[in-house]
Every structure is written in structure tokens, then in C-alpha cells.
Amino acid sequence: MNYALKLLDEQIKDALSTLYKINADKIPFQKTRKEFPGDYTLTTFAYSKQAGKKPDELAQELGEFILSKYNNLDSFNVVKGFLNIRFKDSFWIEFLLNAVSENYSGYKKQNSSGKTILLEYSSPNTNKPLHLGHIRNNLLGFSVAEILKACGHKVIKTNIVNDRGIHICKSMLAWQKFGNGETPESSNMKGDHLVGKYYVEFDKAYKKEINDLIAKGISKEEAEKNAPLILEAQQLLLKWEKGDKETIHLWKTMNGWVYKGFDETYKSLGVDFDKIYYESDTYILGKETINEGLQKNVFYKKEDGSIRIDLTADGLDEKVVLRSDGTSVYITQDIGTAILRFKDFPDLTQAIYTVGNEQDYHFKVLFKILEKLGYSWAKECYHLSYGMVELPEGKMKSREGTVVDADELLEEMFDTAKKTTQELGKVEGFSESNLVELHKTIGLGALKYFILKVDPKKKMLFDPKESIDFNGNTGPFIQYTHARIKSILRKAEEQKINIDKAVDPKTINTLERDLIKFIYEFELTIEESAQVYNPAIVANFIYELTKTFNRFYHEHSILKEDNKEVLQFRLLLINKCAQVIANGMKLMGINVPEKM
RNA sequence: GUGCCCGUAGCUCAAUCGGAUAGAGCACCAGCCUUCUAAGCUGGGGGUUACAGGUUCGAUUCCUGUCGGGCACGCCA
């Protein structure tokens, strides 16, 4: 393979050192802006002083040097201090022919990097169904895992299920009181939704108790603490911790309902896990670790009996790691879980936590504690922090019912896809099951792309009243373009044209050149997105490629091209484009149809 | 109160380590289907990048301050 930027890097280094005795380590190139001729641009301002030349003179001299010395370059031009460099057509043609013969995919060979990365995502509570916030988490985690794999890393996808604690006890209690033995089967309701229903029931009844108490003249604070229901829920938690048979049985039953429901949602979303952890299994190890740390004076016991760590010297606060009654808090389990993972997978080189940015502080504390406990891998822990999904009226709140339910949203996406597909009426010959499949592919494509095209670090807005678009910068637009390419390739085969025949067209037009460059840059784009854990970089790249293809499609005919060499070359080119589009979308967990 | 994050077209988002005239989509207006799928293509209007300073060849990007928004700082998770 001929790597354009690597070659340029060497050539400019050669020029700098030969002409000015400058040894540069890394030359920063950028893509040439489309209003100027050229492929890549060097800004010479940085070297101007060292070379003792004005930027434009320097650019001119560098350009002349590399053009005369290297024969893969076509031309250069200088605008102020910008040196725009253009490769010969033959260079790009050769690149594409090689890409075809070497079966270029943009992906690195599986497990070739020697790195093993554990990536946690999803991590639901078991007291309510998944909502749009979880969807962003799941799609982001899954996509980053795919991107890291494409960079040759071994990735272990993991989920830590928050299956114990007061929240699930609330659902259990409400079910005992008001459930009349209702089950997912008897009510024909998804298990996670059923359990969520009782969580809401609890909250309603609890609020009523509080109001009754306040009416009797008790302060709000006291009422919240002493309402019979909350006391009962706490009792239930204690019974759970003591291993009370009946309680454990109910807990297992209701969690089982939830898992079945989650599995359906995960399946719809197309996400999966290699290993699932449960906090009910890991919190014990957390407790043990804290007791050991207490012996080693990492932690200390306060007069009230609670165990703490003082992180004020590290710019953080004092943190409770174990309650005075000996029960564990949230971070206790996190400590246990982290240690367990590195025990389970001793060859881990990194652990990534996909968790919302509201927990930025929590992870600073967690990683610092792990470091203080002496775990050398603590510095390999990374919090993949992402912004919240907000509604027009603000943040989603489960208790206030202002959440966008994941299952409902998915159904809506499928329906919209179905409706749009029917309106456009291009799917003759599809069987009923093919149609259902297509609607799912398009609906999911729209949703996933909508979420992943936004930089994860930033909060994003979702307006339920405005349905997710299918035109413009969207998943369906990209899927459609892929289907268009496939349609041409099918027609070519029908006409007995060999679509894999490698031919040299001698010259290429601007759009063909742009498309080849996109193919070249795909691999670099994946690396870039992996470095910052940002699928949006891939999304935007694929969109730009797709837009460029559509312009090419509009301006140049492929099958009606008179010049047979050009026709053959174009088939190679668009086939590669289709592959890059499909591979790029796959990195976001999006499938592309052959026809739509 | 302390700390962290954010503010770009009417709306949703881009902008390569600080690079050229800040770009797309939606919405709006005007065109393009006897030609490979119009979920498409072309053109148009729309910006003091919240505001005020500073750093330099060059600032949406870095620094300081102001204003506005969000989050965190629990023996909650």
C-alpha cells in the first residue's frame, strides 16, 4: 500500500533537513480546502523562523524541492504560507487498485495490537425499564468497542448490573402489597416494565404517606424518614442482606423478570456483552478490600464507626467507603468490581467505564482510591464520560415520568420506517419478513446515527414531538446511498459485466479522486476516533463520503460510460465505497440494506 | 459556598495540536425525475462563534474576567 501522508511526511522532512538543516519530528498536514487545488496542505509558519525565510518563500522552496525529487507528485501551489500539494492521478489509481487486490477494509487485523481492553457499558438498575439515557450509553459503549476492535485491540464488553439495594426493595415491597401475584405472563407485560410499574406504585403510596404525616403536623424531613413504607423497605433490605429465604426468592424472581425484559431490549438494540457482573456478587470483595486497606492505613475508622479515606491532599474530599453499621455504599462495590475484573482478566491493559458525566467526581475518587490501595493498573482505568440526553423541558427524571422509554422509542422508529418505506413504494419483490427486517434496519439506523453523530462529551437534545429525520445527515440517507451503489453493481452483473476487473483508467476526475481519498482516510479516521473514544468522528466521515458519492452519482454515469476502462474502474471504486460505508456503519452498530 | 463542564445560523450539530473566506442538515425560497433508486442533486437567504480584554504571523480553539445554563460536592445509587 502507498500511504500518502506517510510519504509526504518523509518528503517534507527530507526537504527541511536538506535545505535548512531542520529536523522536524512530526509534520502536521491538513486536508486541502476544496477551494484550492491539492490533496494535502502543509502550513509553513511554524518553520519560517528556523529556516530564516518568509512563510510563502519557504512554502515555494519546499514545494519545488519535493516536486523535482519525488515522482509521485503532480503539482503544488502556494497561498500565503500554505503549501498545497497534489499527487498524480496515477498515485491514487494505484492506491485504489491495491486496496482492491489487498481487500482493504480500513480495519486492522483482529487482536493484532497486543492490547486487551475491558469496556463497561449499560450498567442498569433492576428496578425500572431502560430509557433514552440508557440508549445513548449502550450505543456509545457498543460503538466504541467496535472501533477499538477495528484498531486491532482485543475488547471484552462487560455489563455491571446494579441488582441489589434499596431501589429494588421498593419494587418488591410494592409488589407484595399491591401486586396480587401479578406476573409478566398474567399481565402480558414485559418484566422490566412490570417491576418498574411497582417502583412507581411505591413512590405514589410513599408520597401519600408523607403528605398524611405532614397533615398531622410532622415536618417534611421527619415524614420522609419515618413513613411506614420506607421503614418497611429498609427492613426488607436488611432481610435481604441477612439472606432471608423468602426475600431472596422474591428478589430472584423479580430480577429474573427484569433480565428477561432487558434481554429483549438489548436484542432490539443489537448490543451484547461478553461478561456480565452483578453487584450482589462483587460488593463482598469490596468490603473485604476495605478491611484490608484499613489494616494498611489506607483508610481509617472514625469515632462514629464509619470507615473513610481522606483525599483532601489530592484535591478531593473525605469519602465514606463503609457505613458505620458495616454495610457497603455505592463506591464499595465499585472497588470490588474493579479488582475482580483485573483478577478475571490478568492481561488487561485498560478498563473503560462508560458512565454519564454526572459521575465525573465519583470516578476521580474511585480511581484515586484504587491507586492508594496500590493497584498499578489504577492508572489504566478510564472514565468514558458522556453528556446527558435532555428533553426540551430539561433533564429526564424517572420518578416524574418525564422519560422516553427505550422500548416505546424503538417501536416508534420501526413504525416510522415502515410508513416512510410504504410511502416511497420502492420495495416490490420484498417478502413480508424481508420488509420487517428492512423497517428494523432503517429505524435502528436512524436512531443510532442520530445519537452517535453527536460528540459523546456533549449533552444532546431530543425532542419527542419532532420525530427523528430520515433525510439529510441521517442514518437512512447513508443506508440509501449504500443501496444505490448495490443496485448499480447488481445491474452490472445482470449485464454480465465483471465488477472486479482491475483496470487502469489513466486519469480520474475530481470526484473520483475525492472518493479514493475518502477510502484512503478511512483507516486513519478509525484510529482518530479510537484515540478519543468518539464514534461521531466516524459518523461525520461516512456522511461526507456519502455526500460526495451522491454528487458523483449525479454528475457521472457509471454503467452508461462509453470508455470501458473508466466504466470498469468506476465499478471498482463504488464497490469499495460501498464496503467503506458498510464497514463504517458497522462501527456504529448500524446495518446497511442491499435494497431500500 | 467550592469544584467541573458547556455557550457556534431560527432549530439540531460540525470545524483536523492554534490555520486559509466558521461548515452541514432541518426549516424557508427557487430549480432538477422519457437517463444507474428524487430517502437524491443544484442554487439562495440566514453568523460581531454569549460579552470584554489578553497571548501571536494567525483565536470558535489557549489565558483572565463578566453574564447565562448544566452537573457534582450524601453513611443515595
Short mmCIF file of N, CA, C and O in Angstrom, two decimals, chain A residues 128-192:
data_model
loop_
_atom_site.label_atom_id
_atom_site.label_comp_id
_atom_site.label_asym_id
_atom_site.label_seq_id
_atom_site.Cartn_x
_atom_site.Cartn_y
_atom_site.Cartn_z
N LYS A 128 -36.31 -0.59 37.08
CA LYS A 128 -37.11 0.10 36.07
C LYS A 128 -36.59 -0.18 34.67
O LYS A 128 -35.43 -0.54 34.49
N PRO A 129 -37.45 -0.02 33.67
CA PRO A 129 -37.02 -0.30 32.30
C PRO A 129 -36.01 0.72 31.79
O PRO A 129 -35.83 1.78 32.39
N LEU A 130 -35.39 0.41 30.67
CA LEU A 130 -34.38 1.29 30.10
C LEU A 130 -35.04 2.48 29.42
O LEU A 130 -36.12 2.38 28.86
N HIS A 131 -34.35 3.63 29.47
CA HIS A 131 -34.88 4.81 28.77
C HIS A 131 -33.83 5.37 27.82
O HIS A 131 -32.77 4.77 27.62
N LEU A 132 -34.14 6.51 27.25
CA LEU A 132 -33.27 7.08 26.22
C LEU A 132 -31.84 7.32 26.70
O LEU A 132 -30.89 7.17 25.94
N GLY A 133 -31.70 7.69 27.96
CA GLY A 133 -30.35 7.87 28.51
C GLY A 133 -29.55 6.59 28.43
O GLY A 133 -28.38 6.59 28.04
N HIS A 134 -30.18 5.48 28.77
CA HIS A 134 -29.51 4.18 28.65
C HIS A 134 -29.18 3.87 27.20
O HIS A 134 -28.17 3.24 26.90
N ILE A 135 -30.07 4.29 26.30
CA ILE A 135 -29.82 4.02 24.89
C ILE A 135 -28.52 4.69 24.46
O ILE A 135 -27.67 4.09 23.81
N ARG A 136 -28.34 5.95 24.86
CA ARG A 136 -27.09 6.60 24.48
C ARG A 136 -25.90 5.85 25.05
O ARG A 136 -24.91 5.63 24.37
N ASN A 137 -26.02 5.46 26.30
CA ASN A 137 -24.94 4.71 26.94
C ASN A 137 -24.64 3.42 26.16
O ASN A 137 -23.49 3.13 25.83
N ASN A 138 -25.67 2.66 25.87
CA ASN A 138 -25.49 1.37 25.19
C ASN A 138 -24.90 1.53 23.79
O ASN A 138 -24.00 0.79 23.40
N LEU A 139 -25.43 2.49 23.05
CA LEU A 139 -24.94 2.67 21.69
C LEU A 139 -23.50 3.16 21.70
O LEU A 139 -22.68 2.71 20.90
N LEU A 140 -23.21 4.06 22.62
CA LEU A 140 -21.85 4.59 22.71
C LEU A 140 -20.87 3.48 23.10
O LEU A 140 -19.83 3.31 22.45
N GLY A 141 -21.21 2.73 24.13
CA GLY A 141 -20.32 1.66 24.58
C GLY A 141 -20.09 0.63 23.49
O GLY A 141 -18.96 0.25 23.20
N PHE A 142 -21.17 0.20 22.87
CA PHE A 142 -21.05 -0.81 21.82
C PHE A 142 -20.19 -0.29 20.68
O PHE A 142 -19.30 -0.99 20.18
N SER A 143 -20.44 0.94 20.27
CA SER A 143 -19.72 1.50 19.14
C SER A 143 -18.23 1.67 19.45
O SER A 143 -17.38 1.33 18.62
N VAL A 144 -17.92 2.17 20.62
CA VAL A 144 -16.50 2.33 20.97
C VAL A 144 -15.82 0.96 20.99
O VAL A 144 -14.68 0.82 20.55
N ALA A 145 -16.53 -0.04 21.47
CA ALA A 145 -15.96 -1.39 21.47
C ALA A 145 -15.64 -1.83 20.04
O ALA A 145 -14.56 -2.37 19.76
N GLU A 146 -16.56 -1.59 19.12
CA GLU A 146 -16.34 -1.96 17.72
C GLU A 146 -15.15 -1.20 17.14
O GLU A 146 -14.35 -1.76 16.39
N ILE A 147 -15.06 0.07 17.47
CA ILE A 147 -13.97 0.90 16.94
C ILE A 147 -12.63 0.41 17.49
O ILE A 147 -11.64 0.32 16.75
N LEU A 148 -12.59 0.09 18.76
CA LEU A 148 -11.34 -0.40 19.34
C LEU A 148 -10.94 -1.74 18.73
O LEU A 148 -9.77 -2.00 18.46
N LYS A 149 -11.94 -2.57 18.47
CA LYS A 149 -11.65 -3.86 17.81
C LYS A 149 -11.07 -3.63 16.43
O LYS A 149 -10.14 -4.32 16.01
N ALA A 150 -11.64 -2.65 15.73
CA ALA A 150 -11.17 -2.36 14.37
C ALA A 150 -9.73 -1.85 14.38
O ALA A 150 -9.05 -1.85 13.35
N CYS A 151 -9.27 -1.39 15.54
CA CYS A 151 -7.88 -0.96 15.68
C CYS A 151 -6.98 -2.10 16.10
O CYS A 151 -5.81 -1.90 16.43
N GLY A 152 -7.53 -3.30 16.13
CA GLY A 152 -6.72 -4.47 16.43
C GLY A 152 -6.62 -4.82 17.91
O GLY A 152 -5.84 -5.68 18.30
N HIS A 153 -7.41 -4.14 18.74
CA HIS A 153 -7.38 -4.47 20.16
C HIS A 153 -8.36 -5.60 20.46
O HIS A 153 -9.39 -5.72 19.82
N LYS A 154 -8.03 -6.36 21.48
CA LYS A 154 -8.98 -7.34 21.97
C LYS A 154 -9.89 -6.61 22.96
O LYS A 154 -9.40 -5.91 23.84
N VAL A 155 -11.18 -6.73 22.78
CA VAL A 155 -12.11 -5.98 23.63
C VAL A 155 -13.05 -6.94 24.36
O VAL A 155 -13.62 -7.84 23.75
N ILE A 156 -13.16 -6.74 25.66
CA ILE A 156 -14.12 -7.52 26.45
C ILE A 156 -15.24 -6.57 26.85
O ILE A 156 -15.03 -5.63 27.62
N LYS A 157 -16.42 -6.83 26.31
CA LYS A 157 -17.56 -5.98 26.63
C LYS A 157 -18.20 -6.50 27.91
O LYS A 157 -18.50 -7.68 28.00
N THR A 158 -18.40 -5.61 28.85
CA THR A 158 -18.95 -6.07 30.12
C THR A 158 -20.06 -5.15 30.62
O THR A 158 -20.13 -3.99 30.25
N ASN A 159 -20.90 -5.75 31.44
CA ASN A 159 -22.05 -5.04 32.00
C ASN A 159 -22.05 -5.32 33.49
O ASN A 159 -21.90 -6.46 33.89
N ILE A 160 -22.17 -4.25 34.29
CA ILE A 160 -22.28 -4.48 35.73
C ILE A 160 -23.71 -4.14 36.15
O ILE A 160 -24.15 -3.01 36.00
N VAL A 161 -24.43 -5.14 36.59
CA VAL A 161 -25.83 -4.94 36.89
C VAL A 161 -26.01 -4.57 38.35
O VAL A 161 -25.57 -5.29 39.25
N ASN A 162 -26.65 -3.46 38.55
CA ASN A 162 -26.91 -2.96 39.90
C ASN A 162 -28.17 -3.64 40.43
O ASN A 162 -29.25 -3.09 40.40
N ASP A 163 -27.98 -4.84 40.92
CA ASP A 163 -29.13 -5.72 41.21
C ASP A 163 -29.54 -5.73 42.67
O ASP A 163 -30.46 -6.44 43.05
N ARG A 164 -28.83 -4.98 43.52
CA ARG A 164 -29.19 -5.02 44.95
C ARG A 164 -29.32 -3.59 45.47
O ARG A 164 -28.84 -2.65 44.86
N GLY A 165 -29.99 -3.47 46.60
CA GLY A 165 -30.09 -2.16 47.19
C GLY A 165 -31.54 -1.76 47.43
O GLY A 165 -32.47 -2.50 47.11
N ILE A 166 -31.68 -0.58 47.94
CA ILE A 166 -33.00 -0.13 48.38
C ILE A 166 -33.96 0.01 47.21
O ILE A 166 -35.17 -0.21 47.34
N HIS A 167 -33.45 0.34 46.02
CA HIS A 167 -34.35 0.59 44.90
C HIS A 167 -35.17 -0.64 44.53
O HIS A 167 -36.37 -0.57 44.31
N ILE A 168 -34.50 -1.78 44.48
CA ILE A 168 -35.24 -3.00 44.10
C ILE A 168 -36.15 -3.44 45.25
O ILE A 168 -37.23 -3.98 45.04
N CYS A 169 -35.73 -3.16 46.48
CA CYS A 169 -36.58 -3.49 47.63
C CYS A 169 -37.90 -2.71 47.58
O CYS A 169 -38.95 -3.21 47.99
N LYS A 170 -37.85 -1.50 47.08
CA LYS A 170 -39.07 -0.71 46.95
C LYS A 170 -40.06 -1.38 46.00
O LYS A 170 -41.25 -1.49 46.28
N SER A 171 -39.53 -1.82 44.85
CA SER A 171 -40.40 -2.52 43.89
C SER A 171 -40.96 -3.80 44.49
O SER A 171 -42.13 -4.13 44.33
N MET A 172 -40.09 -4.53 45.20
CA MET A 172 -40.50 -5.79 45.80
C MET A 172 -41.63 -5.56 46.81
O MET A 172 -42.63 -6.28 46.83
N LEU A 173 -41.44 -4.56 47.65
CA LEU A 173 -42.43 -4.27 48.68
C LEU A 173 -43.78 -3.88 48.07
O LEU A 173 -44.84 -4.38 48.48
N ALA A 174 -43.73 -3.03 47.08
CA ALA A 174 -44.97 -2.59 46.43
C ALA A 174 -45.68 -3.77 45.78
O ALA A 174 -46.91 -3.89 45.82
N TRP A 175 -44.90 -4.66 45.21
CA TRP A 175 -45.49 -5.84 44.57
C TRP A 175 -46.16 -6.72 45.62
O TRP A 175 -47.27 -7.21 45.41
N GLN A 176 -45.47 -6.90 46.74
CA GLN A 176 -46.05 -7.71 47.83
C GLN A 176 -47.37 -7.12 48.30
O GLN A 176 -48.34 -7.82 48.55
N LYS A 177 -47.40 -5.80 48.40
CA LYS A 177 -48.58 -5.14 48.96
C LYS A 177 -49.74 -5.03 47.97
O LYS A 177 -50.87 -5.24 48.31
N PHE A 178 -49.39 -4.62 46.75
CA PHE A 178 -50.47 -4.31 45.80
C PHE A 178 -50.53 -5.24 44.59
O PHE A 178 -51.37 -5.06 43.72
N GLY A 179 -49.61 -6.20 44.52
CA GLY A 179 -49.44 -6.94 43.27
C GLY A 179 -50.46 -8.02 43.00
O GLY A 179 -50.69 -8.39 41.85
N ASN A 180 -51.06 -8.59 44.05
CA ASN A 180 -51.99 -9.71 43.88
C ASN A 180 -51.41 -10.81 42.99
O ASN A 180 -52.11 -11.40 42.18
N GLY A 181 -50.12 -11.02 43.16
CA GLY A 181 -49.49 -12.12 42.42
C GLY A 181 -49.30 -11.88 40.94
O GLY A 181 -49.07 -12.82 40.17
N GLU A 182 -49.39 -10.65 40.53
CA GLU A 182 -49.24 -10.35 39.10
C GLU A 182 -47.85 -10.76 38.58
O GLU A 182 -46.84 -10.55 39.23
N THR A 183 -47.84 -11.33 37.39
CA THR A 183 -46.57 -11.72 36.76
C THR A 183 -46.55 -11.18 35.33
O THR A 183 -47.59 -10.77 34.81
N PRO A 184 -45.38 -11.20 34.70
CA PRO A 184 -45.32 -10.76 33.31
C PRO A 184 -46.28 -11.56 32.44
O PRO A 184 -46.91 -11.01 31.53
N GLU A 185 -46.41 -12.86 32.75
CA GLU A 185 -47.30 -13.71 31.95
C GLU A 185 -48.75 -13.31 32.18
O GLU A 185 -49.52 -13.15 31.23
N SER A 186 -49.14 -13.18 33.45
CA SER A 186 -50.55 -12.91 33.75
C SER A 186 -50.99 -11.54 33.23
O SER A 186 -52.13 -11.34 32.87
N SER A 187 -50.05 -10.59 33.20
CA SER A 187 -50.44 -9.25 32.77
C SER A 187 -50.04 -8.97 31.33
O SER A 187 -50.33 -7.91 30.79
N ASN A 188 -49.32 -9.93 30.75
CA ASN A 188 -48.82 -9.76 29.40
C ASN A 188 -47.99 -8.46 29.27
O ASN A 188 -48.16 -7.67 28.35
N MET A 189 -47.13 -8.28 30.26
CA MET A 189 -46.31 -7.08 30.28
C MET A 189 -44.85 -7.50 30.35
O MET A 189 -44.51 -8.51 30.97
N LYS A 190 -43.98 -6.74 29.68
CA LYS A 190 -42.54 -7.03 29.77
C LYS A 190 -42.10 -6.93 31.23
O LYS A 190 -42.51 -6.03 31.95
N GLY A 191 -41.27 -7.85 31.65
CA GLY A 191 -40.90 -7.95 33.06
C GLY A 191 -40.30 -6.68 33.64
O GLY A 191 -40.62 -6.29 34.77
N ASP A 192 -39.45 -6.02 32.87
CA ASP A 192 -38.82 -4.80 33.39
C ASP A 192 -39.86 -3.69 33.57
O ASP A 192 -39.80 -2.91 34.51
#
